[in-house]
PDB file of C-alpha atoms in Angstrom:
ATOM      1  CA  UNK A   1     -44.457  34.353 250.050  1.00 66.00           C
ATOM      2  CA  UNK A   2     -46.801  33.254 252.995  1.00 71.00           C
ATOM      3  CA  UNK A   3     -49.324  31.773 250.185  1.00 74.00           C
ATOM      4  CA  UNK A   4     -47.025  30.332 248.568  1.00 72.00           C
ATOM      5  CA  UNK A   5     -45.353  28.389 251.278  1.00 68.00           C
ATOM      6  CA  UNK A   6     -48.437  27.377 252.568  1.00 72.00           C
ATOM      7  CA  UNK A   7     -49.443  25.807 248.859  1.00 73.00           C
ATOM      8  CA  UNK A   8     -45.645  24.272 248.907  1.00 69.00           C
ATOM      9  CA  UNK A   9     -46.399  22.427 252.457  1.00 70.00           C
ATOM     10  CA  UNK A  10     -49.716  20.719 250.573  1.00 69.00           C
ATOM     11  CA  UNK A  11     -47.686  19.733 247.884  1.00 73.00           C
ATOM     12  CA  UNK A  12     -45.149  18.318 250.393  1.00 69.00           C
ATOM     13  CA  UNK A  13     -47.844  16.639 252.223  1.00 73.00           C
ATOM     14  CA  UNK A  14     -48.888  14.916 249.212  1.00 75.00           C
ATOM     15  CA  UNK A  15     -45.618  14.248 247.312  1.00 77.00           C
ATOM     16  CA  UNK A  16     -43.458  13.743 250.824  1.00 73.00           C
ATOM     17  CA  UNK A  17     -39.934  12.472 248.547  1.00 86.00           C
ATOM     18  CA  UNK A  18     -40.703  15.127 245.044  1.00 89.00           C
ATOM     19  CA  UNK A  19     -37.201  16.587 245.075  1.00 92.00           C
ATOM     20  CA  UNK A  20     -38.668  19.406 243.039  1.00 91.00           C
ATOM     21  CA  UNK A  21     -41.439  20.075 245.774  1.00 88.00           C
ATOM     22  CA  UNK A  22     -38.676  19.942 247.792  1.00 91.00           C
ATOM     23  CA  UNK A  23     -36.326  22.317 246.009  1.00 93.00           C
ATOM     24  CA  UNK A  24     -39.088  24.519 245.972  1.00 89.00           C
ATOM     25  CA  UNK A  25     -39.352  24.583 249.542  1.00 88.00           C
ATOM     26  CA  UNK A  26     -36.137  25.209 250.247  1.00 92.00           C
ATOM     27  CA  UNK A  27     -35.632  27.903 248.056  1.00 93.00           C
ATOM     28  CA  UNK A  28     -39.070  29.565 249.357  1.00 89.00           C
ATOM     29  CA  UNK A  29     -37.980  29.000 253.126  1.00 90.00           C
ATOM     30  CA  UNK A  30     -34.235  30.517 252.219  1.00 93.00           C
ATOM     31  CA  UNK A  31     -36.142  33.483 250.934  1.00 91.00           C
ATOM     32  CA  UNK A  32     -37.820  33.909 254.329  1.00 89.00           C
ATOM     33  CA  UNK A  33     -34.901  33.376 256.325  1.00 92.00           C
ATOM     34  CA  UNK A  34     -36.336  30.192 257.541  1.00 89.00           C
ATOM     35  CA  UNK A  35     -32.952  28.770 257.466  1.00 95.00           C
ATOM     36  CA  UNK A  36     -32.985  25.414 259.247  1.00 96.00           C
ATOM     37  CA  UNK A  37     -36.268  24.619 257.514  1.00 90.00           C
ATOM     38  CA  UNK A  38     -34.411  25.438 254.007  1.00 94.00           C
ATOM     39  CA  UNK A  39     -31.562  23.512 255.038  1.00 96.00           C
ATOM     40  CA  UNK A  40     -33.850  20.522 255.454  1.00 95.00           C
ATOM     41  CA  UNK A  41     -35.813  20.797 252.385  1.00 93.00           C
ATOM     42  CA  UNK A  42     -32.589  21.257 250.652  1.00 96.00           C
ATOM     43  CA  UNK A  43     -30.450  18.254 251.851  1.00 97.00           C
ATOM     44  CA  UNK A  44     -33.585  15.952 251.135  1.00 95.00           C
ATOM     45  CA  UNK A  45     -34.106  17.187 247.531  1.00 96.00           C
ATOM     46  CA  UNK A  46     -30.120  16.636 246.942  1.00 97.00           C
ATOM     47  CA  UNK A  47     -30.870  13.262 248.544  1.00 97.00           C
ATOM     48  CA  UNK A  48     -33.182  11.891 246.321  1.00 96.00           C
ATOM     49  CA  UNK A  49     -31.839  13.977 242.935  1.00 96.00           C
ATOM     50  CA  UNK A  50     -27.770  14.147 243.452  1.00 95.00           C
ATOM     51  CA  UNK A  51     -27.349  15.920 240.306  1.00 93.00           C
ATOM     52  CA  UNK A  52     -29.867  18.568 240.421  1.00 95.00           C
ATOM     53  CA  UNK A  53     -27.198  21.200 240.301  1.00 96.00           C
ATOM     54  CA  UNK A  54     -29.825  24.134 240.911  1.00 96.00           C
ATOM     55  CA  UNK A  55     -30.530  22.157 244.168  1.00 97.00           C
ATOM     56  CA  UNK A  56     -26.975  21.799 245.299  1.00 97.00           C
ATOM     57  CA  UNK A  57     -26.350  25.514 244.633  1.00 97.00           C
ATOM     58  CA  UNK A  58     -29.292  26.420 246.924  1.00 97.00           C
ATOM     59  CA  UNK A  59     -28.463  24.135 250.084  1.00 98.00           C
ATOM     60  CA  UNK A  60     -24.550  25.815 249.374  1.00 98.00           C
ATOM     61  CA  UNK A  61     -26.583  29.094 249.860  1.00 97.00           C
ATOM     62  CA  UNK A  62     -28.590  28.216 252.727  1.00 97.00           C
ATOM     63  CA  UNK A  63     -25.060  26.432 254.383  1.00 98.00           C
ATOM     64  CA  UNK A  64     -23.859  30.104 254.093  1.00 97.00           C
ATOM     65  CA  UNK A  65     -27.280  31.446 255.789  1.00 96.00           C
ATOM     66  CA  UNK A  66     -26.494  28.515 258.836  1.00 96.00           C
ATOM     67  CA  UNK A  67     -22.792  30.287 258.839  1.00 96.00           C
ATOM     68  CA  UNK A  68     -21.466  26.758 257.807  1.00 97.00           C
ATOM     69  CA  UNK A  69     -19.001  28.442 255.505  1.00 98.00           C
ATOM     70  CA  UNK A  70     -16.350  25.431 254.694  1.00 98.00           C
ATOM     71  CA  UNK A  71     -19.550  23.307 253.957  1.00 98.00           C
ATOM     72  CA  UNK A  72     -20.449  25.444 251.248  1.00 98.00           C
ATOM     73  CA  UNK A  73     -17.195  25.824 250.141  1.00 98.00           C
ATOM     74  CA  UNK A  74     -17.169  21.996 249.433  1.00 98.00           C
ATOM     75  CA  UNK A  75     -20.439  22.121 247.704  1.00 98.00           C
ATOM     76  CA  UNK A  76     -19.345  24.924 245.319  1.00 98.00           C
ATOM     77  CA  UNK A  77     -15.887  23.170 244.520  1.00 98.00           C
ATOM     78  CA  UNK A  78     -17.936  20.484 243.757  1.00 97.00           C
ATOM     79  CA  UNK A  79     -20.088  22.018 241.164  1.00 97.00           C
ATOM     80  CA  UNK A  80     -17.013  23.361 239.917  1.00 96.00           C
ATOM     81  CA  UNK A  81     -15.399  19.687 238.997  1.00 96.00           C
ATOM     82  CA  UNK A  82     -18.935  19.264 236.630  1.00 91.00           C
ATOM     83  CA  UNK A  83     -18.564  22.957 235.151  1.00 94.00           C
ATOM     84  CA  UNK A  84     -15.540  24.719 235.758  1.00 95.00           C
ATOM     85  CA  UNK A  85     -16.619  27.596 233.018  1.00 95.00           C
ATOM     86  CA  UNK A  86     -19.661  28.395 234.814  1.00 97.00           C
ATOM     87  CA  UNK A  87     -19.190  32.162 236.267  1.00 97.00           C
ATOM     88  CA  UNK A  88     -22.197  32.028 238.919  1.00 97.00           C
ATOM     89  CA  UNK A  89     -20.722  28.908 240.474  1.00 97.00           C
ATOM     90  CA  UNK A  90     -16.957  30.748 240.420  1.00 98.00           C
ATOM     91  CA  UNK A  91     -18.703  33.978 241.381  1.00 98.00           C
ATOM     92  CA  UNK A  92     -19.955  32.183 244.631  1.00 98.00           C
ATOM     93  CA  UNK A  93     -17.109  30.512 245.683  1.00 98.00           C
ATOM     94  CA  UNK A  94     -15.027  33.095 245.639  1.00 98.00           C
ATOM     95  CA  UNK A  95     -17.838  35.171 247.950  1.00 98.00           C
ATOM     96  CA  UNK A  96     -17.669  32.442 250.157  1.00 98.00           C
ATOM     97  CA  UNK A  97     -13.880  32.410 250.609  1.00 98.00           C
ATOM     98  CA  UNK A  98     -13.712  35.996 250.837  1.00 98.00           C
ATOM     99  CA  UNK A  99     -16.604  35.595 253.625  1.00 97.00           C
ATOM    100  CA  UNK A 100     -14.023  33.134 255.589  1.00 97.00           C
ATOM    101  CA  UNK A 101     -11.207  35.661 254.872  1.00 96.00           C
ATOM    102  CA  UNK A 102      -9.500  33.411 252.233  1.00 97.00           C
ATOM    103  CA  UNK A 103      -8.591  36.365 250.301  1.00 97.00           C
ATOM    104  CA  UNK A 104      -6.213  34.982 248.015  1.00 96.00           C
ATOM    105  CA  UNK A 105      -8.619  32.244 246.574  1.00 97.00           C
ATOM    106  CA  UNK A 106     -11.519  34.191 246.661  1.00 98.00           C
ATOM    107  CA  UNK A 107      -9.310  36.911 244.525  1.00 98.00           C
ATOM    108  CA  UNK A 108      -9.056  33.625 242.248  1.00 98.00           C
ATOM    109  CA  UNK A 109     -12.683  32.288 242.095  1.00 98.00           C
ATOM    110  CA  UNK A 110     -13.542  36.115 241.515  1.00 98.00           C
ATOM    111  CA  UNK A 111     -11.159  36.782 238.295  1.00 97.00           C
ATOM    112  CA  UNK A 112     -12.181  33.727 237.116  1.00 97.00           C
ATOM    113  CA  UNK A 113     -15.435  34.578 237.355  1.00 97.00           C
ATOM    114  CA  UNK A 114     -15.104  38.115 235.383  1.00 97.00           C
ATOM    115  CA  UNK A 115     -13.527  36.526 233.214  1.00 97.00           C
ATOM    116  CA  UNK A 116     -16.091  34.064 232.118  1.00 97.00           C
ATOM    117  CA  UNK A 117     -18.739  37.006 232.926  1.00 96.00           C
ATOM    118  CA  UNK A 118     -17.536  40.266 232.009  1.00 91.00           C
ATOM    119  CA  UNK A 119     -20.503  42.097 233.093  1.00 88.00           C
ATOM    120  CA  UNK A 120     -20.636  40.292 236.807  1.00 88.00           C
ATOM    121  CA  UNK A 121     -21.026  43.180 239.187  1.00 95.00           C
ATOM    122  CA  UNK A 122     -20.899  41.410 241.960  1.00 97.00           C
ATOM    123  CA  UNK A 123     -17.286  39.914 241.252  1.00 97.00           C
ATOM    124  CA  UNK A 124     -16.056  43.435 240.407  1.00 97.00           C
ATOM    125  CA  UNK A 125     -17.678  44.526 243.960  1.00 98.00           C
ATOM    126  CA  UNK A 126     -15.799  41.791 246.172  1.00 98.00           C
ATOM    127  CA  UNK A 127     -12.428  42.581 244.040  1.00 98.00           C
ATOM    128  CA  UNK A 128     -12.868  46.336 244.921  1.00 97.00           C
ATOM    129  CA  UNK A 129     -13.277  45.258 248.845  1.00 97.00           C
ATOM    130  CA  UNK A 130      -9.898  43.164 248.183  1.00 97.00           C
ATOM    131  CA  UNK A 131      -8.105  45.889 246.640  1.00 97.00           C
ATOM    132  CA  UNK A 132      -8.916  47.810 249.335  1.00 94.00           C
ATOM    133  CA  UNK A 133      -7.749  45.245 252.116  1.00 94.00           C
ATOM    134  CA  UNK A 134      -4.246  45.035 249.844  1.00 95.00           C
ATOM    135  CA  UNK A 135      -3.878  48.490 250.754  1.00 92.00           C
ATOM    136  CA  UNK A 136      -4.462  49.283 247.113  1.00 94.00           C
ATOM    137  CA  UNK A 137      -7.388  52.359 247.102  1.00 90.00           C
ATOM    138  CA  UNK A 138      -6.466  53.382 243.664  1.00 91.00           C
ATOM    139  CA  UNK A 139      -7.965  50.179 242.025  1.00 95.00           C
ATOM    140  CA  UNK A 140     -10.790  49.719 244.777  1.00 95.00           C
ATOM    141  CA  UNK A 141     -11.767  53.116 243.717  1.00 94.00           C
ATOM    142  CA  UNK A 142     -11.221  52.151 239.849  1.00 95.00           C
ATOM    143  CA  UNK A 143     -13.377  48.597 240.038  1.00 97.00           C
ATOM    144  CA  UNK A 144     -16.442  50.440 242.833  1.00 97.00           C
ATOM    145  CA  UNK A 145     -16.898  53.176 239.682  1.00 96.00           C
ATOM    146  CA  UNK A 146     -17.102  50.502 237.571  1.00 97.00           C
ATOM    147  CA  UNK A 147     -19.414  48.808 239.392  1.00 97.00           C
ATOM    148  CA  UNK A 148     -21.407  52.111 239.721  1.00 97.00           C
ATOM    149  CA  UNK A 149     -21.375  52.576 236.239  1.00 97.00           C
ATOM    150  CA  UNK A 150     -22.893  49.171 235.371  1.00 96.00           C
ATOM    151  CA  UNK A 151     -25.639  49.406 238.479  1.00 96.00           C
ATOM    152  CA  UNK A 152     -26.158  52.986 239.968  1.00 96.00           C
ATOM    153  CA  UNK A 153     -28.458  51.380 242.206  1.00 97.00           C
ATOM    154  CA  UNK A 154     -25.963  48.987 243.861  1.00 97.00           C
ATOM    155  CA  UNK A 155     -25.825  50.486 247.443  1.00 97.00           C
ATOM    156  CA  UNK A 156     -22.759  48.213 248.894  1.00 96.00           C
ATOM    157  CA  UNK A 157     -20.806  50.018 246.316  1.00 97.00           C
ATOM    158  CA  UNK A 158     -21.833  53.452 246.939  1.00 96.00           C
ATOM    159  CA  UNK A 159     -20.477  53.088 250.869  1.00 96.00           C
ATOM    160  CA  UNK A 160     -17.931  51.347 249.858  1.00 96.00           C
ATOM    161  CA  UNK A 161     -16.905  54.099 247.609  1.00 96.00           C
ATOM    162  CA  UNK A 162     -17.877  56.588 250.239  1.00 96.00           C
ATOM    163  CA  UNK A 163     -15.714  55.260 252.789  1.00 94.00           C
ATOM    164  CA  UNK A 164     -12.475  55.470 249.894  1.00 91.00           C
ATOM    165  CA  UNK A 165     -13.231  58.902 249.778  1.00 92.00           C
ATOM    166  CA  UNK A 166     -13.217  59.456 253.275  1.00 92.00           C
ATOM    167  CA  UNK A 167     -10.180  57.732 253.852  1.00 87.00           C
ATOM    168  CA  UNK A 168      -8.437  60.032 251.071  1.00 87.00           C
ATOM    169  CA  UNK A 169     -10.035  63.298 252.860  1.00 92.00           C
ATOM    170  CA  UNK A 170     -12.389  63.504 249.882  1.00 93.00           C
ATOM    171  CA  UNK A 171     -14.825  64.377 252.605  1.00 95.00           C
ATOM    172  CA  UNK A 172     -17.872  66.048 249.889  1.00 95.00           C
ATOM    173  CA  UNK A 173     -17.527  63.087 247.696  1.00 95.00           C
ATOM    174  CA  UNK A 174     -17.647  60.091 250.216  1.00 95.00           C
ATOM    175  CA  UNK A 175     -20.612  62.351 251.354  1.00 96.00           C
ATOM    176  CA  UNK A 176     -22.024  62.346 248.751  1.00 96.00           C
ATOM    177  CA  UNK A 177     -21.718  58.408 248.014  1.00 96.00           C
ATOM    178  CA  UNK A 178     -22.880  57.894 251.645  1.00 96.00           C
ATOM    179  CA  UNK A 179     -26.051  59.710 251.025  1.00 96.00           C
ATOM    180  CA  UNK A 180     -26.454  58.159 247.389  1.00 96.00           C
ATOM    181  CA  UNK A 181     -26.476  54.709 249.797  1.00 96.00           C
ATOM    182  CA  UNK A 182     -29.171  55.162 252.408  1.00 96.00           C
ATOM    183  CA  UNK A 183     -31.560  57.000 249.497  1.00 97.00           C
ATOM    184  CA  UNK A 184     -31.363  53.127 248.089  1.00 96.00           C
ATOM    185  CA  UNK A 185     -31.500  51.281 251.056  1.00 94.00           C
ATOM    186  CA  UNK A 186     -32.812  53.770 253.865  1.00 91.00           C
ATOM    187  CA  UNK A 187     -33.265  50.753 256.703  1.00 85.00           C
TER     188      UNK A 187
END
């Protein structure tokens, strides 16, 4: 990532206003959690190229990574008006809302976006953690398997899961889950 930043700052050096050198940047200094340096690259690359929708998604991701939640809120609704089937976009928003405790239009944004995307994990995951906050463990439980089915590796949903269980007094499986979690993500 280093090299490649380092290759990205020539390239900005040379070709200051490139709003792909630029995107490029951005998306290279999100990865790094160099957030107010991807924030910068970002808004200049939307500058110059308005309708790069790739950009606009990534400066909505690094607004999220600056904890300016209502500012990527706008920018997804606004990639929404241009493609209102697109279930990435939908996926995202509804994230976001859930992230500013919007539950009932993130529960929106996130059917939506199943419904466009069958097979979107992610979705399922955020419905299962609004299932749960509805007081409804039955279908938490019901969507996290789901989940688990589709990607066994998909830690979130193992704790999640886990902590179902141990709510129910299912105390071996949510052990179980729990342990299935920190083998995938040990840190």
């Amino acid at each position: 990532s280093e090299g490649a930043l380092a290759l990205l700052l020539h390239a900005k050096e040379t070709k200051p206003n490139d709003p792909e050198v630029l995107y490029g940047a951005g998306v290279l200094c999100l990865q790094m959690d160099l957030i107010k340096d991807a924030n910068a690259n970002l808004e200049q690359a939307v500058r110059l190229q308005p309708t790069n929708a790739n950009a606009r998604y990534a400066l909505a991701s690094a607004r999220i990574a600056d904890h300016d939640l209502p500012a990527a809120i706008a920018i997804y609704q606004d990639l929404l008006k241009n493609d209102p089937g697109d279930p990435q976009v939908n996926y995202a928003l509804g994230a976001t809302y859930f992230l500013s405790s919007n539950i009932d239009r993130a529960k929106t944004y996130l059917e939506q976006s199943v419904k466009l995307a069958p097979g979107q994990v992610e979705s399922l995951y955020y419905l299962a953690l609004i299932a749960h906050q509805q007081g409804d463990d039955a279908e938490s439980a019901k969507l996290l398997n789901t989940v688990l089915e589709r990607r066994p590796d998909h830690a979130r949903a193992h704790i999640a899961l886990g902590m179902e269980y141990r709510s129910e007094g299912k105390l071996p499986e949510a052990e179980g889950e729990l342990e299935r979690a920190v083998k995938l993500e040990p840190k």
